[in-house]
Amino acid sequence: MQYTILIYDAASNSDPNTPHVMAAHFAYGALLVEAGVMRGGQGLQPPQTAKSLRLKQGQRVVHDGPFADTKEQLGGFYIIEAESMEAALHWAKQCPVSSDGGIEVRETLPGPN
């Protein structure tokens, strides 16, 4: 089964592209690759660079900014292969996150075959 590890952080935190944050995620990604569980993942640009689409009167309207206006921001994700939610949580517990941040783990839906 595949699981997505979603990384959230306080929007007020500094740029996630700082060298120590990037180094921690590169090391974590290498750990996942070495264990053979990494299937994909990526960091995301800050929320202010986002565009959101909403359906309004049957038309898709584009807005500047993230879909939800929250204190937390989605900073990136990893997709891993694990035999159970417990195994996915084992890997998620090792994911770098700030003291203001959090991790969400979700099983992915199967794709078309």
mmCIF file of C-alpha atoms in Angstrom:
data_model
loop_
_atom_site.group_PDB
_atom_site.id
_atom_site.type_symbol
_atom_site.label_atom_id
_atom_site.label_comp_id
_atom_site.label_asym_id
_atom_site.label_seq_id
_atom_site.Cartn_x
_atom_site.Cartn_y
_atom_site.Cartn_z
ATOM 1 C CA MET A 1 0.000 0.000 0.000
ATOM 2 C CA GLN A 2 1.124 3.532 -0.613
ATOM 3 C CA TYR A 3 0.884 6.302 1.943
ATOM 4 C CA THR A 4 1.413 10.033 1.607
ATOM 5 C CA ILE A 5 3.221 11.857 4.391
ATOM 6 C CA LEU A 6 2.008 15.476 4.333
ATOM 7 C CA ILE A 7 4.206 18.078 6.028
ATOM 8 C CA TYR A 8 2.526 21.116 7.593
ATOM 9 C CA ASP A 9 4.145 24.096 9.267
ATOM 10 C CA ALA A 10 3.080 27.422 10.703
ATOM 11 C CA ALA A 11 2.754 30.000 7.938
ATOM 12 C CA SER A 12 4.659 32.433 10.144
ATOM 13 C CA ASN A 13 7.810 30.290 10.105
ATOM 14 C CA SER A 14 10.747 31.331 8.000
ATOM 15 C CA ASP A 15 11.424 30.125 4.473
ATOM 16 C CA PRO A 16 11.496 26.298 4.302
ATOM 17 C CA ASN A 17 14.313 26.539 1.732
ATOM 18 C CA THR A 18 16.880 27.419 4.388
ATOM 19 C CA PRO A 19 19.993 25.200 4.272
ATOM 20 C CA HIS A 20 19.373 23.373 7.578
ATOM 21 C CA VAL A 21 15.760 22.535 6.655
ATOM 22 C CA MET A 22 16.757 21.343 3.184
ATOM 23 C CA ALA A 23 19.620 19.262 4.627
ATOM 24 C CA ALA A 24 17.252 17.565 7.074
ATOM 25 C CA HIS A 25 14.830 16.666 4.280
ATOM 26 C CA PHE A 26 17.594 15.460 1.957
ATOM 27 C CA ALA A 27 18.825 13.174 4.753
ATOM 28 C CA TYR A 28 15.288 11.917 5.441
ATOM 29 C CA GLY A 29 14.697 11.286 1.730
ATOM 30 C CA ALA A 30 17.964 9.354 1.526
ATOM 31 C CA LEU A 31 16.849 7.237 4.502
ATOM 32 C CA LEU A 32 13.569 6.400 2.729
ATOM 33 C CA VAL A 33 15.402 5.547 -0.497
ATOM 34 C CA GLU A 34 17.929 3.358 1.340
ATOM 35 C CA ALA A 35 15.074 1.486 3.041
ATOM 36 C CA GLY A 36 13.410 0.938 -0.359
ATOM 37 C CA VAL A 37 10.121 2.590 0.647
ATOM 38 C CA MET A 38 10.373 5.929 -1.231
ATOM 39 C CA ARG A 39 7.954 6.255 -4.155
ATOM 40 C CA GLY A 40 8.014 10.025 -4.630
ATOM 41 C CA GLY A 41 7.709 13.390 -2.993
ATOM 42 C CA GLN A 42 8.443 17.048 -3.362
ATOM 43 C CA GLY A 43 8.641 20.295 -1.467
ATOM 44 C CA LEU A 44 6.243 23.079 -2.353
ATOM 45 C CA GLN A 45 6.746 26.792 -2.914
ATOM 46 C CA PRO A 46 5.243 29.095 -0.233
ATOM 47 C CA PRO A 47 1.429 29.515 -0.164
ATOM 48 C CA GLN A 48 1.550 33.091 -1.456
ATOM 49 C CA THR A 49 2.698 31.685 -4.815
ATOM 50 C CA ALA A 50 -0.398 29.472 -5.097
ATOM 51 C CA LYS A 51 -3.413 29.887 -7.354
ATOM 52 C CA SER A 52 -6.738 28.370 -6.302
ATOM 53 C CA LEU A 53 -9.689 27.458 -8.463
ATOM 54 C CA ARG A 54 -13.236 27.555 -7.155
ATOM 55 C CA LEU A 55 -16.482 26.786 -8.878
ATOM 56 C CA LYS A 56 -18.729 29.866 -8.955
ATOM 57 C CA GLN A 57 -21.996 29.857 -10.896
ATOM 58 C CA GLY A 58 -20.816 26.902 -12.944
ATOM 59 C CA GLN A 59 -17.502 28.541 -13.928
ATOM 60 C CA ARG A 60 -14.041 27.930 -12.538
ATOM 61 C CA VAL A 61 -12.665 31.144 -11.085
ATOM 62 C CA VAL A 62 -8.951 31.575 -10.316
ATOM 63 C CA HIS A 63 -7.889 33.277 -7.074
ATOM 64 C CA ASP A 64 -4.444 34.243 -5.795
ATOM 65 C CA GLY A 65 -3.236 32.307 -2.771
ATOM 66 C CA PRO A 66 -3.902 28.914 -1.204
ATOM 67 C CA PHE A 67 -7.285 27.190 -1.186
ATOM 68 C CA ALA A 68 -7.654 27.533 2.589
ATOM 69 C CA ASP A 69 -6.618 30.559 4.630
ATOM 70 C CA THR A 70 -5.129 28.890 7.713
ATOM 71 C CA LYS A 71 -2.298 29.343 10.173
ATOM 72 C CA GLU A 72 -0.665 26.178 8.821
ATOM 73 C CA GLN A 73 0.679 25.617 5.336
ATOM 74 C CA LEU A 74 1.321 22.458 3.354
ATOM 75 C CA GLY A 75 5.059 22.513 2.736
ATOM 76 C CA GLY A 76 5.623 19.234 0.918
ATOM 77 C CA PHE A 77 4.994 15.523 0.853
ATOM 78 C CA TYR A 78 6.570 12.096 0.574
ATOM 79 C CA ILE A 79 4.911 9.049 -0.972
ATOM 80 C CA ILE A 80 6.059 5.778 0.539
ATOM 81 C CA GLU A 81 5.288 2.082 0.234
ATOM 82 C CA ALA A 82 4.381 0.421 3.543
ATOM 83 C CA GLU A 83 2.584 -2.750 4.558
ATOM 84 C CA SER A 84 0.308 -0.999 7.067
ATOM 85 C CA MET A 85 -0.607 2.346 8.607
ATOM 86 C CA GLU A 86 1.573 1.420 11.590
ATOM 87 C CA ALA A 87 4.565 0.928 9.273
ATOM 88 C CA ALA A 88 3.815 4.238 7.523
ATOM 89 C CA LEU A 89 3.654 5.966 10.918
ATOM 90 C CA HIS A 90 7.070 4.500 11.763
ATOM 91 C CA TRP A 91 8.524 6.420 8.799
ATOM 92 C CA ALA A 92 6.418 9.532 9.393
ATOM 93 C CA LYS A 93 7.718 9.834 12.964
ATOM 94 C CA GLN A 94 11.208 10.326 11.511
ATOM 95 C CA CYS A 95 10.171 13.125 9.128
ATOM 96 C CA PRO A 96 11.736 16.514 9.952
ATOM 97 C CA VAL A 97 9.226 19.061 11.199
ATOM 98 C CA SER A 98 9.517 22.294 13.181
ATOM 99 C CA SER A 99 8.182 22.658 16.719
ATOM 100 C CA ASP A 100 5.154 24.477 15.226
ATOM 101 C CA GLY A 101 4.591 21.909 12.500
ATOM 102 C CA GLY A 102 2.822 18.629 12.076
ATOM 103 C CA ILE A 103 2.624 15.546 9.914
ATOM 104 C CA GLU A 104 -0.460 13.931 8.397
ATOM 105 C CA VAL A 105 -0.393 10.402 6.965
ATOM 106 C CA ARG A 106 -2.991 9.159 4.494
ATOM 107 C CA GLU A 107 -3.300 5.963 2.521
ATOM 108 C CA THR A 108 -3.477 6.739 -1.182
ATOM 109 C CA LEU A 109 -6.277 5.486 -3.355
ATOM 110 C CA PRO A 110 -5.334 2.846 -5.924
ATOM 111 C CA GLY A 111 -4.731 4.218 -9.403
ATOM 112 C CA PRO A 112 -6.096 2.815 -12.648
ATOM 113 C CA ASN A 113 -4.395 -0.357 -13.814
#
